[in-house]
C-alpha cells in the first residue's frame, strides 16, 4: 500500500516513518514537509492509496478546504491527523468524504487499524464467502427508508430460500421493528454492542425479533442516550457476525452519514439512496450523492430509488437521472392507504395485501436481488474481527 504523509510536524513525520518501517515492506511512505496546500499536487503526482494529512486549524473551515481533494480522488483514502474528535467535527468529516480522523500523537494500534480498514476497502473486489449487505439511506427524512428496508427484508425472506437479517442503525429513535411486528424486542443493538465480546451467531439471533423463521430483526436502541455509547468497531462486529450467519443483511441507515452508518455502507454490496419526486428531495439527493462519491462509492454501488412514484409527478425518472447525473435504479409506486395500514398495524405489506402495487413492486425488487449472484468480495471484515 502506498502512503503519502503531509505534515509540518517533525515528530509526526518520524513517528509515522517508524510505524511504516515496522510493517516489513507492506507499505511505502512518501513524506512531504508542508500543509494542505500541497495535497492536490502530491495526490496527482504520487497517486497514493492513502494520504495522511496533519491538520493545522482542526475546525470546520479546514474540513471544507479538504473536500475538493476527496471529491477529485475518491479512490484515495484521506486520513486527517487531528486531536479534534467532537461529534460535530466527525459528522462534518463524513459529509465531505473524510472517513478517518486519527488522534494525534498517532498511536501504532490506531494507525494499523485504520490502514487495515482501508486495505480491505481497496481490495473489496476479491472473493467473499459471507452474506450480502444491502444498505438503505434516505436523501431526506421521511423518504420511506424504513418502510422499504423492512418490507424488502420480508419480501426477500418470503421467497423461502434465504436467511435474512434486518439491522436498524437509526440509533436515535429507530422504528424498524414496529413496521413489521407488534412484538416487543427482547434486546436491541445497544445490548448486543455492550456485550460484543461474547457475540456469535447464536447470541445475535437470540437478540433479534423473529418475524419469520428466516427473517430476523435487530431493533435500534430503546433510548436515544444509549446510542451515544455505540462504536464503529462494534458495528463491524455486528455486521460481520450477521453476514456470517445470514444470506442477506438489510440495513436501515436512516438519513444520516455518521461513523456507524458509513461503516455499514463500506461493507455493503449496494447502497440504496431513497428519494421522492420533489425539489427539496432533489436538492438533498444531490448532496447525498456528492458525499457518497467523496466516500469512494462508485456508481455501480450506489443505486437510486424513487419512492412514492407517481407518473404525473413533478419530475420523472429521466429528469431525476439527468439532473443528478445518476441512473434511477427503480421506482416504487405511491400507495398511501395500503402503506399506512401496513405501518399502523405492524404487518408487512406483502402479508396484508399482496396485490397492492407497492407489495408487487417490492416482490419484484426481491426477485431481482435474489437473481443477482453475489459479487463475492473480501472476507476482510471477518478477518479483521477474528484477528483481534
Ligand atoms: N411507497 C409508499 N407509498 C405511500 N406512502 C409511503 C410509501 N413509502 C413510505 N410511505 C409513507 O412515508 C412515511 C415515511 O416512511 P418511513 O418512516 O419509512 O420513512 P423514513 O425515510 O424511514 O423516515 P425517517 O427519516 O423518519 O426515518 C410513512 O409513514 C409512510 O406512510
Ligand atoms: Mg426511518
GROMACS .gro file of C-alpha atoms and ligand atoms in nm:
model
  420
    1UNK     CA    1   0.000   0.000   0.000
    2UNK     CA    2   0.133   0.340  -0.098
    3UNK     CA    3   0.114   0.613   0.169
    4UNK     CA    4   0.186   0.984   0.147
    5UNK     CA    5   0.225   1.196   0.458
    6UNK     CA    6   0.195   1.574   0.454
    7UNK     CA    7   0.290   1.733   0.783
    8UNK     CA    8   0.496   2.021   0.913
    9UNK     CA    9   0.548   1.839   1.238
   10UNK     CA   10   0.886   1.666   1.262
   11UNK     CA   11   0.773   1.440   1.542
   12UNK     CA   12   0.471   1.316   1.343
   13UNK     CA   13   0.699   1.256   1.048
   14UNK     CA   14   0.942   1.044   1.246
   15UNK     CA   15   0.674   0.855   1.433
   16UNK     CA   16   0.488   0.754   1.117
   17UNK     CA   17   0.807   0.665   0.935
   18UNK     CA   18   0.896   0.434   1.226
   19UNK     CA   19   0.549   0.277   1.223
   20UNK     CA   20   0.559   0.217   0.849
   21UNK     CA   21   0.908   0.066   0.870
   22UNK     CA   22   0.776  -0.180   1.128
   23UNK     CA   23   0.530  -0.310   0.865
   24UNK     CA   24   0.802  -0.513   0.692
   25UNK     CA   25   0.760  -0.367   0.345
   26UNK     CA   26   0.380  -0.394   0.336
   27UNK     CA   27   0.357  -0.018   0.287
   28UNK     CA   28   0.575   0.253   0.135
   29UNK     CA   29   0.582   0.610   0.260
   30UNK     CA   30   0.640   0.937   0.077
   31UNK     CA   31   0.673   1.232   0.317
   32UNK     CA   32   0.625   1.599   0.241
   33UNK     CA   33   0.702   1.873   0.491
   34UNK     CA   34   0.410   2.101   0.424
   35UNK     CA   35   0.039   2.157   0.465
   36UNK     CA   36  -0.296   2.127   0.294
   37UNK     CA   37  -0.184   2.346   0.003
   38UNK     CA   38   0.049   2.066  -0.112
   39UNK     CA   39  -0.218   1.797  -0.100
   40UNK     CA   40  -0.355   1.832  -0.455
   41UNK     CA   41  -0.015   1.818  -0.624
   42UNK     CA   42   0.103   1.526  -0.408
   43UNK     CA   43  -0.219   1.336  -0.487
   44UNK     CA   44  -0.177   1.398  -0.861
   45UNK     CA   45   0.194   1.319  -0.872
   46UNK     CA   46   0.232   1.033  -0.624
   47UNK     CA   47  -0.116   0.876  -0.660
   48UNK     CA   48  -0.104   0.727  -0.311
   49UNK     CA   49  -0.365   0.483  -0.180
   50UNK     CA   50  -0.370   0.672   0.146
   51UNK     CA   51  -0.294   1.036   0.218
   52UNK     CA   52  -0.217   1.116   0.580
   53UNK     CA   53  -0.269   1.486   0.632
   54UNK     CA   54  -0.182   1.665   0.951
   55UNK     CA   55  -0.440   1.937   1.013
   56UNK     CA   56  -0.349   2.282   1.138
   57UNK     CA   57  -0.669   2.450   1.249
   58UNK     CA   58  -0.881   2.146   1.331
   59UNK     CA   59  -1.203   2.330   1.253
   60UNK     CA   60  -1.489   2.301   1.006
   61UNK     CA   61  -1.339   2.560   0.774
   62UNK     CA   62  -1.035   2.341   0.728
   63UNK     CA   63  -1.257   2.040   0.650
   64UNK     CA   64  -1.425   2.237   0.371
   65UNK     CA   65  -1.083   2.302   0.217
   66UNK     CA   66  -1.023   1.924   0.210
   67UNK     CA   67  -1.348   1.848   0.025
   68UNK     CA   68  -1.213   1.915  -0.331
   69UNK     CA   69  -0.940   1.659  -0.258
   70UNK     CA   70  -1.181   1.381  -0.156
   71UNK     CA   71  -1.410   1.462  -0.449
   72UNK     CA   72  -1.139   1.455  -0.713
   73UNK     CA   73  -0.966   1.143  -0.570
   74UNK     CA   74  -1.246   0.919  -0.441
   75UNK     CA   75  -1.026   0.607  -0.456
   76UNK     CA   76  -0.760   0.769  -0.238
   77UNK     CA   77  -0.832   0.746   0.135
   78UNK     CA   78  -0.763   1.074   0.311
   79UNK     CA   79  -0.680   1.035   0.679
   80UNK     CA   80  -0.669   1.354   0.883
   81UNK     CA   81  -0.441   1.363   1.183
   82UNK     CA   82  -0.616   1.577   1.441
   83UNK     CA   83  -0.683   1.597   1.813
   84UNK     CA   84  -1.040   1.717   1.746
   85UNK     CA   85  -1.288   1.429   1.785
   86UNK     CA   86  -1.602   1.621   1.867
   87UNK     CA   87  -1.919   1.457   1.728
   88UNK     CA   88  -1.998   1.763   1.514
   89UNK     CA   89  -1.649   1.761   1.360
   90UNK     CA   90  -1.670   1.387   1.286
   91UNK     CA   91  -2.016   1.425   1.129
   92UNK     CA   92  -1.896   1.702   0.905
   93UNK     CA   93  -1.588   1.497   0.811
   94UNK     CA   94  -1.814   1.213   0.688
   95UNK     CA   95  -2.017   1.456   0.479
   96UNK     CA   96  -1.707   1.569   0.290
   97UNK     CA   97  -1.591   1.211   0.234
   98UNK     CA   98  -1.325   1.209   0.503
   99UNK     CA   99  -1.396   0.892   0.691
  100UNK     CA  100  -1.090   0.861   0.913
  101UNK     CA  101  -0.959   1.108   1.168
  102UNK     CA  102  -0.665   0.974   1.365
  103UNK     CA  103  -0.593   1.127   1.702
  104UNK     CA  104  -0.252   1.288   1.745
  105UNK     CA  105   0.005   1.188   1.855
  106UNK     CA  106  -0.056   0.891   1.626
  107UNK     CA  107  -0.060   0.557   1.810
  108UNK     CA  108   0.062   0.241   1.637
  109UNK     CA  109  -0.258   0.047   1.707
  110UNK     CA  110  -0.482   0.324   1.570
  111UNK     CA  111  -0.276   0.363   1.254
  112UNK     CA  112  -0.268  -0.012   1.189
  113UNK     CA  113  -0.643  -0.048   1.236
  114UNK     CA  114  -0.706   0.242   1.000
  115UNK     CA  115  -0.469   0.109   0.735
  116UNK     CA  116  -0.623  -0.238   0.772
  117UNK     CA  117  -0.971  -0.099   0.709
  118UNK     CA  118  -0.853   0.099   0.407
  119UNK     CA  119  -0.668  -0.200   0.265
  120UNK     CA  120  -0.979  -0.412   0.298
  121UNK     CA  121  -1.190  -0.149   0.128
  122UNK     CA  122  -0.945  -0.118  -0.158
  123UNK     CA  123  -0.939  -0.493  -0.213
  124UNK     CA  124  -1.316  -0.538  -0.182
  125UNK     CA  125  -1.325  -0.699  -0.527
  126UNK     CA  126  -1.181  -1.029  -0.402
  127UNK     CA  127  -1.389  -1.340  -0.320
  128UNK     CA  128  -1.610  -1.344  -0.015
  129UNK     CA  129  -1.794  -1.628   0.142
  130UNK     CA  130  -2.040  -1.438   0.357
  131UNK     CA  131  -2.386  -1.283   0.322
  132UNK     CA  132  -2.463  -0.977   0.113
  133UNK     CA  133  -2.521  -0.647   0.289
  134UNK     CA  134  -2.777  -0.408   0.137
  135UNK     CA  135  -2.788  -0.066   0.294
  136UNK     CA  136  -3.079   0.183   0.265
  137UNK     CA  137  -3.023   0.553   0.323
  138UNK     CA  138  -3.263   0.845   0.281
  139UNK     CA  139  -3.181   1.157   0.084
  140UNK     CA  140  -3.406   1.334   0.334
  141UNK     CA  141  -3.609   1.241   0.641
  142UNK     CA  142  -3.934   1.062   0.558
  143UNK     CA  143  -3.813   0.923   0.223
  144UNK     CA  144  -3.952   0.579   0.308
  145UNK     CA  145  -3.622   0.413   0.403
  146UNK     CA  146  -3.761   0.220   0.699
  147UNK     CA  147  -4.072   0.107   0.514
  148UNK     CA  148  -3.868  -0.010   0.214
  149UNK     CA  149  -3.586  -0.177   0.413
  150UNK     CA  150  -3.821  -0.369   0.643
  151UNK     CA  151  -4.063  -0.473   0.370
  152UNK     CA  152  -3.789  -0.566   0.125
  153UNK     CA  153  -3.633  -0.779   0.401
  154UNK     CA  154  -3.968  -0.953   0.445
  155UNK     CA  155  -4.010  -0.998   0.069
  156UNK     CA  156  -3.661  -1.148   0.036
  157UNK     CA  157  -3.726  -1.392   0.321
  158UNK     CA  158  -4.075  -1.482   0.193
  159UNK     CA  159  -3.917  -1.636  -0.113
  160UNK     CA  160  -3.818  -1.911   0.129
  161UNK     CA  161  -3.462  -1.998   0.039
  162UNK     CA  162  -3.261  -1.729   0.215
  163UNK     CA  163  -3.197  -1.631   0.575
  164UNK     CA  164  -3.245  -1.256   0.604
  165UNK     CA  165  -3.147  -1.014   0.882
  166UNK     CA  166  -3.257  -0.655   0.920
  167UNK     CA  167  -3.042  -0.424   1.130
  168UNK     CA  168  -3.181  -0.089   1.241
  169UNK     CA  169  -2.897   0.161   1.252
  170UNK     CA  170  -3.122   0.457   1.333
  171UNK     CA  171  -2.954   0.476   1.666
  172UNK     CA  172  -3.176   0.762   1.775
  173UNK     CA  173  -3.549   0.692   1.752
  174UNK     CA  174  -3.519   0.381   1.531
  175UNK     CA  175  -3.859   0.230   1.450
  176UNK     CA  176  -3.791  -0.051   1.202
  177UNK     CA  177  -3.922  -0.335   1.420
  178UNK     CA  178  -4.266  -0.180   1.469
  179UNK     CA  179  -4.310  -0.152   1.092
  180UNK     CA  180  -4.340  -0.529   1.064
  181UNK     CA  181  -4.428  -0.676   1.402
  182UNK     CA  182  -4.632  -0.588   1.708
  183UNK     CA  183  -4.397  -0.781   1.935
  184UNK     CA  184  -4.153  -0.603   2.163
  185UNK     CA  185  -3.782  -0.668   2.105
  186UNK     CA  186  -3.612  -0.873   2.378
  187UNK     CA  187  -3.285  -0.690   2.312
  188UNK     CA  188  -3.156  -0.411   2.090
  189UNK     CA  189  -2.844  -0.308   1.903
  190UNK     CA  190  -2.726  -0.133   2.222
  191UNK     CA  191  -2.745  -0.461   2.422
  192UNK     CA  192  -2.558  -0.654   2.154
  193UNK     CA  193  -2.286  -0.387   2.129
  194UNK     CA  194  -2.249  -0.376   2.506
  195UNK     CA  195  -2.177  -0.749   2.509
  196UNK     CA  196  -1.981  -0.753   2.185
  197UNK     CA  197  -1.706  -0.967   2.345
  198UNK     CA  198  -1.945  -1.264   2.355
  199UNK     CA  199  -2.104  -1.201   2.017
  200UNK     CA  200  -2.159  -1.503   1.794
  201UNK     CA  201  -2.435  -1.624   1.562
  202UNK     CA  202  -2.643  -1.775   1.842
  203UNK     CA  203  -2.618  -1.465   2.062
  204UNK     CA  204  -2.705  -1.236   1.771
  205UNK     CA  205  -3.007  -1.445   1.670
  206UNK     CA  206  -3.133  -1.468   2.028
  207UNK     CA  207  -3.119  -1.086   2.048
  208UNK     CA  208  -3.338  -1.044   1.738
  209UNK     CA  209  -3.711  -1.047   1.678
  210UNK     CA  210  -3.822  -1.344   1.468
  211UNK     CA  211  -4.065  -1.202   1.214
  212UNK     CA  212  -4.049  -1.520   1.003
  213UNK     CA  213  -3.845  -1.831   1.079
  214UNK     CA  214  -3.590  -1.698   0.828
  215UNK     CA  215  -3.636  -1.321   0.883
  216UNK     CA  216  -3.492  -1.169   1.200
  217UNK     CA  217  -3.474  -0.805   1.307
  218UNK     CA  218  -3.223  -0.637   1.534
  219UNK     CA  219  -3.404  -0.335   1.678
  220UNK     CA  220  -3.250   0.006   1.741
  221UNK     CA  221  -3.169   0.116   2.097
  222UNK     CA  222  -3.478   0.198   2.307
  223UNK     CA  223  -3.339   0.523   2.443
  224UNK     CA  224  -3.150   0.779   2.233
  225UNK     CA  225  -2.883   0.822   2.502
  226UNK     CA  226  -2.784   0.455   2.465
  227UNK     CA  227  -2.676   0.537   2.110
  228UNK     CA  228  -2.402   0.763   2.239
  229UNK     CA  229  -2.202   0.462   2.357
  230UNK     CA  230  -2.207   0.276   2.025
  231UNK     CA  231  -1.873   0.248   1.848
  232UNK     CA  232  -1.784   0.180   1.486
  233UNK     CA  233  -1.579  -0.130   1.575
  234UNK     CA  234  -1.886  -0.275   1.748
  235UNK     CA  235  -2.090  -0.218   1.432
  236UNK     CA  236  -1.815  -0.401   1.239
  237UNK     CA  237  -1.855  -0.695   1.473
  238UNK     CA  238  -2.235  -0.698   1.447
  239UNK     CA  239  -2.226  -0.679   1.066
  240UNK     CA  240  -1.951  -0.940   1.045
  241UNK     CA  241  -2.148  -1.182   1.259
  242UNK     CA  242  -2.471  -1.109   1.072
  243UNK     CA  243  -2.303  -1.159   0.734
  244UNK     CA  244  -2.155  -1.487   0.853
  245UNK     CA  245  -2.493  -1.626   0.961
  246UNK     CA  246  -2.742  -1.473   0.718
  247UNK     CA  247  -2.754  -1.482   0.340
  248UNK     CA  248  -2.877  -1.123   0.319
  249UNK     CA  249  -2.837  -0.841   0.568
  250UNK     CA  250  -3.057  -0.537   0.509
  251UNK     CA  251  -2.952  -0.222   0.695
  252UNK     CA  252  -3.176   0.076   0.769
  253UNK     CA  253  -2.922   0.360   0.786
  254UNK     CA  254  -3.187   0.630   0.821
  255UNK     CA  255  -3.078   0.957   0.674
  256UNK     CA  256  -2.754   1.028   0.849
  257UNK     CA  257  -2.398   0.977   0.743
  258UNK     CA  258  -2.210   0.909   1.060
  259UNK     CA  259  -1.926   0.687   1.174
  260UNK     CA  260  -2.165   0.394   1.227
  261UNK     CA  261  -2.373   0.419   0.909
  262UNK     CA  262  -2.067   0.485   0.691
  263UNK     CA  263  -1.913   0.169   0.834
  264UNK     CA  264  -2.223  -0.023   0.727
  265UNK     CA  265  -2.205   0.136   0.380
  266UNK     CA  266  -1.838   0.038   0.350
  267UNK     CA  267  -1.938  -0.325   0.398
  268UNK     CA  268  -2.245  -0.305   0.176
  269UNK     CA  269  -2.263  -0.455  -0.170
  270UNK     CA  270  -2.521  -0.189  -0.260
  271UNK     CA  271  -2.624   0.140  -0.103
  272UNK     CA  272  -2.983   0.225  -0.199
  273UNK     CA  273  -3.038   0.602  -0.180
  274UNK     CA  274  -3.409   0.674  -0.149
  275UNK     CA  275  -3.574   0.994  -0.269
  276UNK     CA  276  -3.913   1.124  -0.381
  277UNK     CA  277  -4.020   1.345  -0.670
  278UNK     CA  278  -3.991   1.694  -0.534
  279UNK     CA  279  -3.735   1.971  -0.547
  280UNK     CA  280  -3.632   1.954  -0.179
  281UNK     CA  281  -3.566   1.581  -0.225
  282UNK     CA  282  -3.367   1.650  -0.541
  283UNK     CA  283  -3.155   1.907  -0.365
  284UNK     CA  284  -3.076   1.675  -0.076
  285UNK     CA  285  -3.021   1.383  -0.313
  286UNK     CA  286  -2.756   1.587  -0.488
  287UNK     CA  287  -2.578   1.649  -0.157
  288UNK     CA  288  -2.603   1.286  -0.053
  289UNK     CA  289  -2.471   1.155  -0.387
  290UNK     CA  290  -2.184   1.400  -0.366
  291UNK     CA  291  -2.094   1.276  -0.017
  292UNK     CA  292  -2.124   0.910  -0.120
  293UNK     CA  293  -1.900   0.979  -0.418
  294UNK     CA  294  -1.646   1.152  -0.194
  295UNK     CA  295  -1.655   0.849   0.035
  296UNK     CA  296  -1.537   0.647  -0.263
  297UNK     CA  297  -1.855   0.458  -0.354
  298UNK     CA  298  -1.887   0.419  -0.730
  299UNK     CA  299  -2.200   0.437  -0.944
  300UNK     CA  300  -2.214   0.057  -0.951
  301UNK     CA  301  -2.254   0.055  -0.572
  302UNK     CA  302  -2.494   0.345  -0.518
  303UNK     CA  303  -2.843   0.288  -0.659
  304UNK     CA  304  -3.117   0.548  -0.666
  305UNK     CA  305  -3.474   0.453  -0.580
  306UNK     CA  306  -3.765   0.690  -0.632
  307UNK     CA  307  -4.024   0.604  -0.369
  308UNK     CA  308  -4.392   0.707  -0.383
  309UNK     CA  309  -4.351   0.735  -0.758
  310UNK     CA  310  -4.635   0.899  -0.948
  311UNK     CA  311  -4.629   0.914  -1.329
  312UNK     CA  312  -4.781   1.260  -1.311
  313UNK     CA  313  -4.524   1.373  -1.054
  314UNK     CA  314  -4.323   1.693  -1.081
  315UNK     CA  315  -4.009   1.522  -1.210
  316UNK     CA  316  -3.985   1.189  -1.394
  317UNK     CA  317  -3.706   0.930  -1.365
  318UNK     CA  318  -3.528   1.069  -1.672
  319UNK     CA  319  -3.524   1.420  -1.532
  320UNK     CA  320  -3.407   1.290  -1.194
  321UNK     CA  321  -3.130   1.091  -1.363
  322UNK     CA  322  -3.035   1.387  -1.585
  323UNK     CA  323  -3.018   1.640  -1.310
  324UNK     CA  324  -2.844   1.411  -1.058
  325UNK     CA  325  -2.623   1.253  -1.328
  326UNK     CA  326  -2.707   0.916  -1.181
  327UNK     CA  327  -2.935   0.647  -1.328
  328UNK     CA  328  -3.255   0.568  -1.141
  329UNK     CA  329  -3.241   0.200  -1.050
  330UNK     CA  330  -3.609   0.156  -0.974
  331UNK     CA  331  -3.931   0.330  -0.878
  332UNK     CA  332  -4.171   0.217  -0.605
  333UNK     CA  333  -4.530   0.334  -0.655
  334UNK     CA  334  -4.725   0.554  -0.419
  335UNK     CA  335  -4.997   0.373  -0.231
  336UNK     CA  336  -5.081   0.583   0.068
  337UNK     CA  337  -5.367   0.382   0.219
  338UNK     CA  338  -5.211   0.037   0.197
  339UNK     CA  339  -4.870   0.156   0.322
  340UNK     CA  340  -5.025   0.348   0.611
  341UNK     CA  341  -5.234   0.040   0.707
  342UNK     CA  342  -4.928  -0.181   0.694
  343UNK     CA  343  -4.720   0.052   0.914
  344UNK     CA  344  -5.002   0.123   1.158
  345UNK     CA  345  -5.079  -0.245   1.206
  346UNK     CA  346  -4.714  -0.350   1.210
  347UNK     CA  347  -4.785  -0.604   0.936
  348UNK     CA  348  -4.564  -0.627   0.623
  349UNK     CA  349  -4.749  -0.502   0.315
  350UNK     CA  350  -4.688  -0.831   0.133
  351UNK     CA  351  -4.877  -1.013   0.408
  352UNK     CA  352  -5.151  -0.753   0.437
  353UNK     CA  353  -5.225  -0.707   0.069
  354UNK     CA  354  -5.003  -0.897  -0.172
  355UNK     CA  355  -5.182  -0.745  -0.473
  356UNK     CA  356  -5.113  -0.385  -0.377
  357UNK     CA  357  -4.879  -0.221  -0.636
  358UNK     CA  358  -4.622  -0.142  -0.365
  359UNK     CA  359  -4.620  -0.506  -0.248
  360UNK     CA  360  -4.581  -0.626  -0.607
  361UNK     CA  361  -4.303  -0.378  -0.670
  362UNK     CA  362  -4.113  -0.494  -0.360
  363UNK     CA  363  -4.160  -0.855  -0.459
  364UNK     CA  364  -4.019  -0.770  -0.799
  365UNK     CA  365  -3.719  -0.599  -0.637
  366UNK     CA  366  -3.664  -0.901  -0.409
  367UNK     CA  367  -3.677  -1.131  -0.713
  368UNK     CA  368  -3.423  -0.919  -0.899
  369UNK     CA  369  -3.190  -0.911  -0.598
  370UNK     CA  370  -3.221  -1.283  -0.536
  371UNK     CA  371  -3.142  -1.345  -0.902
  372UNK     CA  372  -2.820  -1.146  -0.886
  373UNK     CA  373  -2.538  -1.367  -0.778
  374UNK     CA  374  -2.340  -1.201  -0.507
  375UNK     CA  375  -2.029  -1.033  -0.636
  376UNK     CA  376  -1.818  -1.222  -0.389
  377UNK     CA  377  -1.589  -0.986  -0.209
  378UNK     CA  378  -1.319  -0.997   0.055
  379UNK     CA  379  -1.365  -1.175   0.383
  380UNK     CA  380  -1.176  -0.882   0.530
  381UNK     CA  381  -1.444  -0.785   0.773
  382UNK     CA  382  -1.434  -1.132   0.920
  383UNK     CA  383  -1.053  -1.135   0.915
  384UNK     CA  384  -1.036  -0.801   1.088
  385UNK     CA  385  -1.266  -0.920   1.360
  386UNK     CA  386  -1.123  -1.267   1.413
  387UNK     CA  387  -0.771  -1.123   1.416
  388UNK     CA  388  -0.847  -0.948   1.746
  389LIG     N1  389  -4.447   0.373  -0.132
  389LIG     C1  390  -4.515   0.446  -0.044
  389LIG     N2  391  -4.644   0.483  -0.070
  389LIG     C2  392  -4.711   0.559   0.017
  389LIG     N3  393  -4.665   0.603   0.133
  389LIG     C3  394  -4.539   0.571   0.167
  389LIG     C4  395  -4.458   0.490   0.081
  389LIG     N4  396  -4.339   0.473   0.141
  389LIG     C5  397  -4.345   0.539   0.257
  389LIG     N5  398  -4.464   0.600   0.273
  389LIG     C6  399  -4.508   0.685   0.385
  389LIG     O1  400  -4.400   0.769   0.422
  389LIG     C7  401  -4.387   0.774   0.562
  389LIG     C8  402  -4.242   0.773   0.597
  389LIG     O2  403  -4.189   0.644   0.572
  389LIG     P1  404  -4.067   0.587   0.655
  389LIG     O3  405  -4.090   0.600   0.801
  389LIG     O4  406  -4.036   0.454   0.601
  389LIG     O5  407  -3.957   0.693   0.610
  389LIG     P2  408  -3.808   0.710   0.666
  389LIG     O6  409  -3.726   0.753   0.550
  389LIG     O7  410  -3.767   0.587   0.736
  389LIG     O8  411  -3.831   0.828   0.768
  389LIG     P3  412  -3.733   0.877   0.887
  389LIG     O9  413  -3.640   0.974   0.823
  389LIG    O10  414  -3.828   0.941   0.984
  389LIG    O11  415  -3.666   0.755   0.943
  389LIG     C9  416  -4.463   0.653   0.618
  389LIG    O12  417  -4.537   0.690   0.729
  389LIG    C10  418  -4.549   0.605   0.506
  389LIG    O13  419  -4.682   0.635   0.536
  390LIG    MG1  420  -3.688   0.560   0.929
   0.00000   0.00000   0.00000
